[in-house]
Tab-separated table of C-alpha atoms in Angstrom:
chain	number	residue	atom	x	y	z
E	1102	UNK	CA	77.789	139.652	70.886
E	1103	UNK	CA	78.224	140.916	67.220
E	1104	UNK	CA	81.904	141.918	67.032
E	1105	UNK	CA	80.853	145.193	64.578
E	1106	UNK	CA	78.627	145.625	67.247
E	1107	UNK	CA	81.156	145.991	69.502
E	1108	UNK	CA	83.480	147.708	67.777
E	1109	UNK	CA	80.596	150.423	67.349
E	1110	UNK	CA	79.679	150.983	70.447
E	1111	UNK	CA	83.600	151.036	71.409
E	1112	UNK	CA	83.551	153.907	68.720
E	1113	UNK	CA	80.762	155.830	69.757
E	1114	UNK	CA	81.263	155.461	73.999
E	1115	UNK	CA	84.954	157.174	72.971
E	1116	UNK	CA	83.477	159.449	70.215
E	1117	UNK	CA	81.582	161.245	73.733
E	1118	UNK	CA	85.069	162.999	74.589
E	1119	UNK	CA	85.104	164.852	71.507
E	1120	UNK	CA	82.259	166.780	71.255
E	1121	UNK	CA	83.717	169.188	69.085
E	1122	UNK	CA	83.863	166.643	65.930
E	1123	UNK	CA	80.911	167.260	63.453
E	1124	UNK	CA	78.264	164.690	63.622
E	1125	UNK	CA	78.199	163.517	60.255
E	1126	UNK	CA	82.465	162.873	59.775
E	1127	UNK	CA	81.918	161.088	63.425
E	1128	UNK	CA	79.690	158.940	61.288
E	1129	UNK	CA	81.706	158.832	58.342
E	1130	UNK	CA	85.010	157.329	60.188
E	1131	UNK	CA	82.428	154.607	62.202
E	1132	UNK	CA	81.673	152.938	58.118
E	1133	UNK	CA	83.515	150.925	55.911
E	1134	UNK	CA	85.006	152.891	52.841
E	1135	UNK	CA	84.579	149.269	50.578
E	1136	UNK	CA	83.560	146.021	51.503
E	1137	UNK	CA	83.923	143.009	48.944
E	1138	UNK	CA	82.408	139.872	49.060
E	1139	UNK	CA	83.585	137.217	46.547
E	1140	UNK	CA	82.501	133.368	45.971
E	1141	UNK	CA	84.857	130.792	44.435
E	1142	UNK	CA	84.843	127.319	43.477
E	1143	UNK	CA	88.064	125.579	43.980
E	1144	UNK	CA	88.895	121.640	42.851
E	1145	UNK	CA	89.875	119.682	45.845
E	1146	UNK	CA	93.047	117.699	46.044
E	1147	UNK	CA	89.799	115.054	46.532
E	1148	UNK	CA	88.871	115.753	43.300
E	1149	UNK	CA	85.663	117.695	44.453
E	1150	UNK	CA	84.493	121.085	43.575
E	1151	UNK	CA	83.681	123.172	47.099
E	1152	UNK	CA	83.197	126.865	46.775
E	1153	UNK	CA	84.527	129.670	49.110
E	1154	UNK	CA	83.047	132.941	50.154
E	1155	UNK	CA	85.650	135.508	51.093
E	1156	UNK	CA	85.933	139.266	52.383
E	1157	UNK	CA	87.832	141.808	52.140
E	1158	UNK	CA	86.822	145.480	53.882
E	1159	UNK	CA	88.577	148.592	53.774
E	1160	UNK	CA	87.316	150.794	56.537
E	1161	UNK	CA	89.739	153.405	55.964
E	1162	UNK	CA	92.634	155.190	54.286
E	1163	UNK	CA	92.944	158.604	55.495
E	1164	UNK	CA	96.175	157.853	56.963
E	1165	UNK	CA	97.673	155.847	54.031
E	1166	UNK	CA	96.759	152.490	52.249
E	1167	UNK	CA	94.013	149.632	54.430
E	1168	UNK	CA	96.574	147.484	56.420
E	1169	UNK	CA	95.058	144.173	57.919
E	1170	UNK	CA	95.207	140.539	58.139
E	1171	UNK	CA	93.987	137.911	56.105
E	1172	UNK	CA	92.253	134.915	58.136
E	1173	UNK	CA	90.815	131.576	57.355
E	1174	UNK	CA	88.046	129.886	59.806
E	1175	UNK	CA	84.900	128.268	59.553
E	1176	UNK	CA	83.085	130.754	61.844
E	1177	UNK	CA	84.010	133.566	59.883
E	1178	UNK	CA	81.317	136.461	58.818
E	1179	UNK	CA	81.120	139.404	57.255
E	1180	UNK	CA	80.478	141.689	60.126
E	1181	UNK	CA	83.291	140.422	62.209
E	1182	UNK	CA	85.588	141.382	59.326
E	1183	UNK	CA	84.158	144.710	59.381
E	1184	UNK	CA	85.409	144.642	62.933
E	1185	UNK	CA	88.499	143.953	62.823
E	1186	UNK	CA	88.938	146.553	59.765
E	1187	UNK	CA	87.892	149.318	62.341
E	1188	UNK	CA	90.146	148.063	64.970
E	1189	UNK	CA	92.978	147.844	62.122
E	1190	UNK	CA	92.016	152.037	61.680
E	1191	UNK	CA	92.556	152.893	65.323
E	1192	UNK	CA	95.342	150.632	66.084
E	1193	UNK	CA	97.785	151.944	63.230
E	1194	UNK	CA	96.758	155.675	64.268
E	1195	UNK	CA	97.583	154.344	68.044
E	1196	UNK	CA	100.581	153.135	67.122
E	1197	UNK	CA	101.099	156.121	64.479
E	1198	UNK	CA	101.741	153.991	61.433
E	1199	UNK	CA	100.892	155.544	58.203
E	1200	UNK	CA	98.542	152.755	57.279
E	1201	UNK	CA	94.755	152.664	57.314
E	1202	UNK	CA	92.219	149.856	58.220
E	1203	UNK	CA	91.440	147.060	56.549
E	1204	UNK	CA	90.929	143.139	56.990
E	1205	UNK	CA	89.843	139.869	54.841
E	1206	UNK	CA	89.383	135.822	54.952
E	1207	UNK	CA	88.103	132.942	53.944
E	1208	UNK	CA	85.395	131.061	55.409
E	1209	UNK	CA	87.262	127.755	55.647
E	1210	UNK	CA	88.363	124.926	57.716
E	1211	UNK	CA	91.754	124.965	57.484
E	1212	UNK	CA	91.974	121.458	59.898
E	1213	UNK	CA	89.818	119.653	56.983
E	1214	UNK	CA	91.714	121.121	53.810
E	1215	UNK	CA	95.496	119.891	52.590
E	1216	UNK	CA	98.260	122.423	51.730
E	1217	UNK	CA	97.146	122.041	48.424
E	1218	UNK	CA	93.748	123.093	48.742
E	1219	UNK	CA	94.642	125.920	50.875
E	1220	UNK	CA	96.967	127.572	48.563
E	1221	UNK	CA	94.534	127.440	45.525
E	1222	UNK	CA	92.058	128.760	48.074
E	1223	UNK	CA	94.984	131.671	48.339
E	1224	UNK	CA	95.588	131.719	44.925
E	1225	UNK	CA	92.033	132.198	44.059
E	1226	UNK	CA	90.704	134.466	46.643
E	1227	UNK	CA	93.596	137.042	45.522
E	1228	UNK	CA	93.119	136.417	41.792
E	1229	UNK	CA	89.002	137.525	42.917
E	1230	UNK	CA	90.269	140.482	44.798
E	1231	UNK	CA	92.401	141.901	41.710
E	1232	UNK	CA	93.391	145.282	41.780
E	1233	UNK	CA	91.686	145.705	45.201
E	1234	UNK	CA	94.567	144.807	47.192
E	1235	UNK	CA	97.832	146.277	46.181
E	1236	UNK	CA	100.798	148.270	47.480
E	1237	UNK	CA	99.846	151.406	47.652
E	1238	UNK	CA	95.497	150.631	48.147
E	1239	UNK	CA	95.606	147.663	50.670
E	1240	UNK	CA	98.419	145.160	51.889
E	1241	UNK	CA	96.923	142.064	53.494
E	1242	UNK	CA	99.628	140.229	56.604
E	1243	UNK	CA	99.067	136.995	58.264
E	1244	UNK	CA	95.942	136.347	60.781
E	1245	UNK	CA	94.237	133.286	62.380
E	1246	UNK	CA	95.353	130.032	60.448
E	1247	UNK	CA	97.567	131.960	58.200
E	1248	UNK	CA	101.195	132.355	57.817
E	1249	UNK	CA	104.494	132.857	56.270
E	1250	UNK	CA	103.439	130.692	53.453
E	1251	UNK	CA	100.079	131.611	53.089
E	1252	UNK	CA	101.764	135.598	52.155
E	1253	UNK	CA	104.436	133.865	49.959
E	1254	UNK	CA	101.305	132.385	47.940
E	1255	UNK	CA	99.809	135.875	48.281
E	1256	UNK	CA	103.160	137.676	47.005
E	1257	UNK	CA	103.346	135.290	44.128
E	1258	UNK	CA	99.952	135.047	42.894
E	1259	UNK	CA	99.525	139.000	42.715
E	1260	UNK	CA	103.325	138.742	41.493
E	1261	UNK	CA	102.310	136.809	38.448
E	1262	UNK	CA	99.349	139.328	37.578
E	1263	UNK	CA	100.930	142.529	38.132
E	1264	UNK	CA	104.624	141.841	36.462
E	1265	UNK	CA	107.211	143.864	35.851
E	1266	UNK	CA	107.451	145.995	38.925
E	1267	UNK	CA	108.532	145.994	42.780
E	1268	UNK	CA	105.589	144.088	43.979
E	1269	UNK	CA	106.922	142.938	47.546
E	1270	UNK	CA	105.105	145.225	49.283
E	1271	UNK	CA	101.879	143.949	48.448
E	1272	UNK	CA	101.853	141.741	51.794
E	1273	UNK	CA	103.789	141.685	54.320
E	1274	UNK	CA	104.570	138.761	57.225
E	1275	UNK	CA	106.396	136.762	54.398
E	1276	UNK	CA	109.450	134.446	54.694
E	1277	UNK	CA	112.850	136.400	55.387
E	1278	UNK	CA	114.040	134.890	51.849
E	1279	UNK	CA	111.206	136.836	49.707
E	1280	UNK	CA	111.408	139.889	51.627
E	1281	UNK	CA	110.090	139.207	54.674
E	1282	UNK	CA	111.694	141.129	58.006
E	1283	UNK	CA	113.874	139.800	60.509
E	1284	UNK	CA	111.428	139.939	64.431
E	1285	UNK	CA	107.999	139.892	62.004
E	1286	UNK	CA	107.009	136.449	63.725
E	1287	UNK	CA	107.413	137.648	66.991
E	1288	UNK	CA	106.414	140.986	66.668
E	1289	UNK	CA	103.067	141.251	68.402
E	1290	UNK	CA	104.342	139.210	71.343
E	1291	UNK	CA	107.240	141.484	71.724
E	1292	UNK	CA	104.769	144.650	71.411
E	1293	UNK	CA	102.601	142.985	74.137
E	1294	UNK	CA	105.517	142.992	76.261
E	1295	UNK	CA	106.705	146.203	75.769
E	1296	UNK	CA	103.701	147.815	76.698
E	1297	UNK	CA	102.891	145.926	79.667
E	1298	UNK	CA	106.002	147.022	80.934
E	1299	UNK	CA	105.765	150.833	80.108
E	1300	UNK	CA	102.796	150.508	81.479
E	1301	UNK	CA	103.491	149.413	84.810
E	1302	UNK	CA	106.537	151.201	85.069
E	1303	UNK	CA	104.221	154.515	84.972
E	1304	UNK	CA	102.251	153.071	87.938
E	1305	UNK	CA	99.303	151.481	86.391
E	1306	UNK	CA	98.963	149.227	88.660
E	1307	UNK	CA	99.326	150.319	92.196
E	1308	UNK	CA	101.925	148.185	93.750
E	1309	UNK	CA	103.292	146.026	90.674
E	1310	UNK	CA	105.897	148.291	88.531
E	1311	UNK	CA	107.463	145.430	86.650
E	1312	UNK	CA	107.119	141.813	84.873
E	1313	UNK	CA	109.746	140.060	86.719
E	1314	UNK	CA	108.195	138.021	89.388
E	1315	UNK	CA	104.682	138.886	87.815
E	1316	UNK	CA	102.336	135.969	88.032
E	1317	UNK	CA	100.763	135.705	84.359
E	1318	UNK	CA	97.634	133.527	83.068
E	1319	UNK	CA	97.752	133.472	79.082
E	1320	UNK	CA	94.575	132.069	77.358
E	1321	UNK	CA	95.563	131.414	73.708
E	1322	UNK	CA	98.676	129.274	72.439
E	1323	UNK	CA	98.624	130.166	68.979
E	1324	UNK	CA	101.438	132.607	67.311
E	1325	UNK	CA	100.351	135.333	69.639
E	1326	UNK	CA	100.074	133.559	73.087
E	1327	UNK	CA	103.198	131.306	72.689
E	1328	UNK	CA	105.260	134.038	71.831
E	1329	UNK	CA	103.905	136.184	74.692
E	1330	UNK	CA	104.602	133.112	77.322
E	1331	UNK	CA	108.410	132.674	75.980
E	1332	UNK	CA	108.869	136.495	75.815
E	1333	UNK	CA	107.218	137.373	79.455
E	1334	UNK	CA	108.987	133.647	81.124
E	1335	UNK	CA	112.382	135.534	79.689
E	1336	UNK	CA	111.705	138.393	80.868
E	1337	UNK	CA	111.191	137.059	84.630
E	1338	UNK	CA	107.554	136.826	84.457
E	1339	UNK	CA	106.189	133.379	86.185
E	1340	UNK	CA	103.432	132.220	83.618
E	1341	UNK	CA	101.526	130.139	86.127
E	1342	UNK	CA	98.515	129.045	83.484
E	1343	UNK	CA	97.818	128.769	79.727
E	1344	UNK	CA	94.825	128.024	77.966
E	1345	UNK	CA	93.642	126.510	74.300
E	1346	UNK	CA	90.614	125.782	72.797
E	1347	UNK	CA	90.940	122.316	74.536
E	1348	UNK	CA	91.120	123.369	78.226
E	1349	UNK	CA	94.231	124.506	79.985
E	1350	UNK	CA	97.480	123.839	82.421
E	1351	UNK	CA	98.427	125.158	85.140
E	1352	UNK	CA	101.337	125.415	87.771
E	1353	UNK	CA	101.453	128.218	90.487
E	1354	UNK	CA	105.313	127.337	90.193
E	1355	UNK	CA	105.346	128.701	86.706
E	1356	UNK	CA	105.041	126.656	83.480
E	1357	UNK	CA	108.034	125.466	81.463
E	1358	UNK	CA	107.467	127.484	78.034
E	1359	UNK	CA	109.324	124.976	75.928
E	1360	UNK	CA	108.269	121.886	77.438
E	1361	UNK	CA	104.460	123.176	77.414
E	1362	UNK	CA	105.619	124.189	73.440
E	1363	UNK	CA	107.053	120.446	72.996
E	1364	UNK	CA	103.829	118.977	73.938
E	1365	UNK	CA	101.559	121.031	71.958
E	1366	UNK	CA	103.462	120.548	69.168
E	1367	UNK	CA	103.244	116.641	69.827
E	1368	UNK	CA	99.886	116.305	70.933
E	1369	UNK	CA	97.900	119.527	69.418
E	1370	UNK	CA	97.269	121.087	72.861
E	1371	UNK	CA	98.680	122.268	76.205
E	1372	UNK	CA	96.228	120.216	77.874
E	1373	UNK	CA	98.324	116.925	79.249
E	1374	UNK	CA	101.669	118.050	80.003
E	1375	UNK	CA	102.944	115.910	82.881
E	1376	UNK	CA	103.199	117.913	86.125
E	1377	UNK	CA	100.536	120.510	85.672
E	1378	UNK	CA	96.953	120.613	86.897
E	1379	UNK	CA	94.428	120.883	84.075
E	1380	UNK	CA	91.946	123.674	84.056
E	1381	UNK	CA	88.212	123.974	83.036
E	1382	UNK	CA	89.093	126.656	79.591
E	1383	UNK	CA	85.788	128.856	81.288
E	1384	UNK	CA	87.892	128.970	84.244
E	1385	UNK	CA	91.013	129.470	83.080
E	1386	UNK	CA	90.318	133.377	82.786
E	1387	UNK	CA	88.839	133.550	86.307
E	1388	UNK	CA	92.389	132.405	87.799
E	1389	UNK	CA	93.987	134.714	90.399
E	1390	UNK	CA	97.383	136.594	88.622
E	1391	UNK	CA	98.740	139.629	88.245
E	1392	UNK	CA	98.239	139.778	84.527
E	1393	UNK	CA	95.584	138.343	82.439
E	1394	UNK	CA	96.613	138.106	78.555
E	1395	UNK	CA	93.413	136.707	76.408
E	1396	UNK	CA	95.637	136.040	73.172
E	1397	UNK	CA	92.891	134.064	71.467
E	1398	UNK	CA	89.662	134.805	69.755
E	1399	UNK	CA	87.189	137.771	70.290
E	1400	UNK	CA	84.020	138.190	72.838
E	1401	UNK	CA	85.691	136.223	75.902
E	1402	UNK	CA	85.345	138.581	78.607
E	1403	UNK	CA	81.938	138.943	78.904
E	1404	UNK	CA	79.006	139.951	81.398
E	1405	UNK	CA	78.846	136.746	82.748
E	1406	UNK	CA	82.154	136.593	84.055
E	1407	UNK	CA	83.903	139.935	84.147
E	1408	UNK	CA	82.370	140.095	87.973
E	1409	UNK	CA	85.086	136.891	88.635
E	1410	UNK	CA	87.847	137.788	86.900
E	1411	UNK	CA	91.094	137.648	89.134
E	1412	UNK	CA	93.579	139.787	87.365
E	1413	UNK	CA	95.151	142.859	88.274
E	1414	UNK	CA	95.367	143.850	84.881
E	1415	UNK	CA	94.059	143.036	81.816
E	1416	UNK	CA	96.081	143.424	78.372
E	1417	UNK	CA	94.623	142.267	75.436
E	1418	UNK	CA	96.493	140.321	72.864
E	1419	UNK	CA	93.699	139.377	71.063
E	1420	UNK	CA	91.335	141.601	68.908
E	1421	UNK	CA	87.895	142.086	70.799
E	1422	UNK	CA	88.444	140.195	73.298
E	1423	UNK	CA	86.203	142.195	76.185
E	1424	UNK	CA	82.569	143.038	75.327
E	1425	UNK	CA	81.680	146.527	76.555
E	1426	UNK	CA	79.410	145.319	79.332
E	1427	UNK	CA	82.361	143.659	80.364
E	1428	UNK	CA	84.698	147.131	80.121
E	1429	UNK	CA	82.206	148.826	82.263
E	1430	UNK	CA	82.531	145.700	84.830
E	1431	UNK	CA	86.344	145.432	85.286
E	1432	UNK	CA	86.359	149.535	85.407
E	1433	UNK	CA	84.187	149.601	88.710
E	1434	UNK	CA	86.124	146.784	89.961
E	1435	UNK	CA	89.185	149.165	89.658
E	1436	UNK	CA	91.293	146.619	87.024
E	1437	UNK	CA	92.953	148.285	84.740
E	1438	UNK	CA	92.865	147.101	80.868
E	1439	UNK	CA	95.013	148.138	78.315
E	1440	UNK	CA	92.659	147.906	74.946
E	1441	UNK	CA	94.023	145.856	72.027
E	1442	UNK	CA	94.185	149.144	69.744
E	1443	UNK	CA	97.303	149.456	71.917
E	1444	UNK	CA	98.626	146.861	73.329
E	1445	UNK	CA	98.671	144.543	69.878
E	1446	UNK	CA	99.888	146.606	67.581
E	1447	UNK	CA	103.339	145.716	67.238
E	1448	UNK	CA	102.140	143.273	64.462
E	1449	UNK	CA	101.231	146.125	62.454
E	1450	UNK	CA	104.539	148.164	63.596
E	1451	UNK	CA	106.351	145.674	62.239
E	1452	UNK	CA	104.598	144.765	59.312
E	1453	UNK	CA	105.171	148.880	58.896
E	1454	UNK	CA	108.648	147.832	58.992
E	1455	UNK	CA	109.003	144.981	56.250
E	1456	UNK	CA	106.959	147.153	53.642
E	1457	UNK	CA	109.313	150.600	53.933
E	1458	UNK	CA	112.568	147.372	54.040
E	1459	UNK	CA	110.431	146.239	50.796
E	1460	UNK	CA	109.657	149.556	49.267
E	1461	UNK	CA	113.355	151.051	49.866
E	1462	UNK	CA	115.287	147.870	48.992
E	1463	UNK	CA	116.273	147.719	52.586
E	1464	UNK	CA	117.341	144.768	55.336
E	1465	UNK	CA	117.469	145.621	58.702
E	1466	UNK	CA	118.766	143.500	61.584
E	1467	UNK	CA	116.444	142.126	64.267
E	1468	UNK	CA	118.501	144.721	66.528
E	1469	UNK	CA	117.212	147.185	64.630
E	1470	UNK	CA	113.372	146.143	64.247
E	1471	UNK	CA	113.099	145.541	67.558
E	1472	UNK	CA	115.137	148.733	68.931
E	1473	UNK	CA	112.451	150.909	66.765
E	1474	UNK	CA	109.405	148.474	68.333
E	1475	UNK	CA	110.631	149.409	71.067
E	1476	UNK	CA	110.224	152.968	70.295
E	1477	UNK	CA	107.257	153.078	68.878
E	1478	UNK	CA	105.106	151.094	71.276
E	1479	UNK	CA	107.073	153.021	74.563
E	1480	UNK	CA	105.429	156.188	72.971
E	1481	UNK	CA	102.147	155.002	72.237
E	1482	UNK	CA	101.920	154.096	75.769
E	1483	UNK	CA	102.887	157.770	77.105
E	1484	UNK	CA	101.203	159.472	74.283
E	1485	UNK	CA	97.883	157.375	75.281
E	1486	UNK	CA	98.090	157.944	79.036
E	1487	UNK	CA	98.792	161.651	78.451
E	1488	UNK	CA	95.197	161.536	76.779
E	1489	UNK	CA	93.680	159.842	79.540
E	1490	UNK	CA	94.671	163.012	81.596
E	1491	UNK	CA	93.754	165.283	79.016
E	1492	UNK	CA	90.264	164.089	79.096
E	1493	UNK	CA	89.997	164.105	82.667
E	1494	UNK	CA	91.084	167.619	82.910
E	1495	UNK	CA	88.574	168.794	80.148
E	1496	UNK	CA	85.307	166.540	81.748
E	1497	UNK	CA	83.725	169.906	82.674
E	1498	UNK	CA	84.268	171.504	79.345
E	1499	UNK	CA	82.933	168.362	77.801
E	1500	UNK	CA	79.672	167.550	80.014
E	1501	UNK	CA	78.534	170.910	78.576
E	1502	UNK	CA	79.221	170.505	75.412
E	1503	UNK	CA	77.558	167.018	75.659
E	1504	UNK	CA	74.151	168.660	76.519
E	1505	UNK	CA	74.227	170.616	72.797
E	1506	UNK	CA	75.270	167.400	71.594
E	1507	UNK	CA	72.649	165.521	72.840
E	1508	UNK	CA	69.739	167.733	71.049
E	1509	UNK	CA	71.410	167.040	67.728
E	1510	UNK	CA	71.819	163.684	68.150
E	1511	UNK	CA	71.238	160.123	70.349
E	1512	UNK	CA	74.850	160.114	72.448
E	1513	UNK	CA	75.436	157.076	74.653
E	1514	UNK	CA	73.842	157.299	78.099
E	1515	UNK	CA	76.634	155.845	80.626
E	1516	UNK	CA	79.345	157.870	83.284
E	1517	UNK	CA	82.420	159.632	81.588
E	1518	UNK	CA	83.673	157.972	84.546
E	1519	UNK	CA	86.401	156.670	85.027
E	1520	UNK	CA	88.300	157.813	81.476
E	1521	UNK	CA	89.673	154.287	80.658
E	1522	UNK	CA	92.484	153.309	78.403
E	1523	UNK	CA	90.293	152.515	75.824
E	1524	UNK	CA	88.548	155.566	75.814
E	1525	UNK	CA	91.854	157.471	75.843
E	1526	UNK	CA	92.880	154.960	73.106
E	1527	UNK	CA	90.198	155.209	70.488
E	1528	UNK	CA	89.856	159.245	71.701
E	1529	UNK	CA	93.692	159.563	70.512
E	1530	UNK	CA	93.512	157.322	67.033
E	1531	UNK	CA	89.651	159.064	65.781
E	1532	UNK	CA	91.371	162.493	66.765
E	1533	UNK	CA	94.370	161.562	64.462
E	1534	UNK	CA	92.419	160.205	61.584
E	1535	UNK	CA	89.488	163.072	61.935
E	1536	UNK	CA	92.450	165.349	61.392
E	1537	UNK	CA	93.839	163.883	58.281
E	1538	UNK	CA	90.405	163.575	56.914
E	1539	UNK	CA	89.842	167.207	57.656
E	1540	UNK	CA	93.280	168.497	56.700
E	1541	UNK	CA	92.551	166.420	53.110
E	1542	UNK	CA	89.339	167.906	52.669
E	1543	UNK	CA	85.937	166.015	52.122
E	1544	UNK	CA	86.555	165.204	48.460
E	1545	UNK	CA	84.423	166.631	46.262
């Protein structure tokens, strides 16, 4: 399925609970505020010339200046960058970070290009952008097949346009020695973890209040999934199968993190490690567990299999990773999900964090970065289950309102029931950013 599909439909299922919202700002904060589409010719260390198409979207700055990561993959389209823009808006007003949406790449094979080629594919694609990224307008971070050193060619190439000012702020995920912060690698990992165990220690799942002894299936081993098995394994969790886009291992004894890291490292996947059982990757997220992570790419809980997943909870590391048919399946089935707009966003806490260390000539300690994670993501979780019971307590008030609604304008046609944490989620982030835009005033 389309991901800006998806993300629309996420939008206007939750946009239901808040009838009260004028119709035409509802369908204001569902568009892009910019999108830019550039195409570049680069010389290959090969000596050819290939050229590039890139985008970058802002969906929306309401709350402050489009925050969102820069990825590079051969798959990549226009409307799944529009996606992830939106999800960027309502995950920073989750999480309350003063940053809006935004998102970019390169449509690129990273696995067929040298370092060379990929950091005049940087170098360009930011040159193209110009004054559309900056620190104050839109501050790309790292994403799929991009890293610390991608954002160091980032800092340097807007660097060498723009000199003469503070321009570390521009991007943040760099290396600790050009600004970077100390827990930035980590930090959506660590987030993860955090709210999974808020979570259950406020009784989400009936029966299961903690991590420790929690059996965990992780599909993904990139920078997200392998810092989510070493975090959870520390934290007592037994991480009993993890998946790539090879296949995946399991081990109902609970996988060795660093020896499963060793061998990916070696060979390129999990898939191999002595002593586990290799799993079909379709099945891998159909494996009986406690907690399911998907940590990898978008759309993999679908129709098709959301009837045999075999979770008790679902907490998505990834960005899209459940289709709405798919929402509405695991709801009935009683399995909880906490939405990515949630339960990713440390990345973007964090990434808060290195621009304010950048912007106030600052260094904090990891103690520090992750004591005020911490914070932050312990009070998005109570701030976004309070909502959930909010909007249960006002589903009389807001079937009525609905039917008024409903002569205006076409309004989804599925149960209010039962208020999930998505819908709580995306209620919570459009009610933050509606306010903003209203308190700010509808400029002209």
């Amino acid at each position: 399925m389309n991901p800006y599909r998806i993300a629309q439909r996420q939008f206007d299922l939750a946009s239901r609970y808040l009838p009260d919202l004028k119709t035409g700002l509802i369908e204001s904060l569902k568009r892009p505020r910019r999108t830019v589409t550039v195409e570049f010719p680069i010389l290959t260390e090969g000596g050819d010339v290939t050229t590039f198409t890139g985008h970058r979207v802002l969906h929306n700055r309401a709350r402050g200046p489009g925050k969102g990561g820069l990825r590079y993959h051969p798959g990549l389209t226009a409307d799944e960058v529009r996606a992830l823009a939106s999800w960027m808006t309502w995950k920073c007003a989750v999480a309350d970070v003063p940053f809006g949406g935004a998102k970019g790449g390169v449509r690129c094979d990273p696995r067929e290009l040298t370092e060379a080629d990929l950091r005049r594919i940087t170098r360009r694609f930011i040159s193209e952008l110009g004054d559309q990224i900056g620190p104050q307008t839109d501050i790309p971070a790292p994403d799929i097949n991009t890293d610390e050193r991608t954002m160091a060619w980032v800092y340097d190439t807007f660097d060498q346009l723009h000199p003469g000012r503070n321009n570390l702020p521009v991007v943040t995920g760099k290396p600790i020695d050009i600004g970077g912060s100390q827990g930035r690698r980590e930090a959506t990992g660590r987030g993860i973890l955090f709210v999974t165990r808020e979570a259950l220690s406020r009784g989400l799942v009936e029966g299961l209040d903690s991590v420790e002894g929690a059996r965990i299936v992780i599909q993904g081993f990139g920078n997200v999934g392998s810092n989510v098995a070493r975090l959870f394994a520390e934290a007592g969790a037994r991480i009993v199968a993890i998946g790539d886009v090879d296949g995946a291992i399991a081990l109902e004894d609970g996988l060795d993190i660093e020896a499963v890291r060793e061998h990916h490292e070696e060979a390129g996947t999990v898939v191999g490690l002595a002593g586990t059982r290799t799993v079909a990757r379709e099945r891998l997220l159909e494996l009986p567990c406690d907690i399911l992570i998907p940590a990898a790419i978008g759309g993999q809980l679908r129709r098709d299999n959301a009837p045999r997943i075999g979770a008790r909870l679902v907490v998505e590391g990834a960005n899209g990773p459940t289709t709405p048919d798919a929402d509405r399946i695991l709801a009935g089935r009683g399995i909880p999900l906490v939405p990515d707009i949630l339960a990713n966003a440390g990345g973007v806490v964090v990434s808060y964090f290195e621009w304010v260390q950048n912007t106030e000539n600052q260094q904090w300690d990891l103690e520090e970065v992750n004591g005020r994670l911490e914070k932050k993501m312990v009070a998005a979780v109570e701030t976004v289950l309070a909502t959930r019971e909010q909007i249960a307590q006002d589903l009389p008030a807001i079937r009525e309102a609905l039917v008024e609604t409903r002569k205006r304008h076409p309004v989804p046609d599925e149960p209010l029931e039962p208020v999930t944490l998505r819908a709580a989620a995306f209620v919570l982030a459009i009610s933050r950013v509606a306010n903003v835009s209203l308190e700010r005033g509808i400029w002209p």
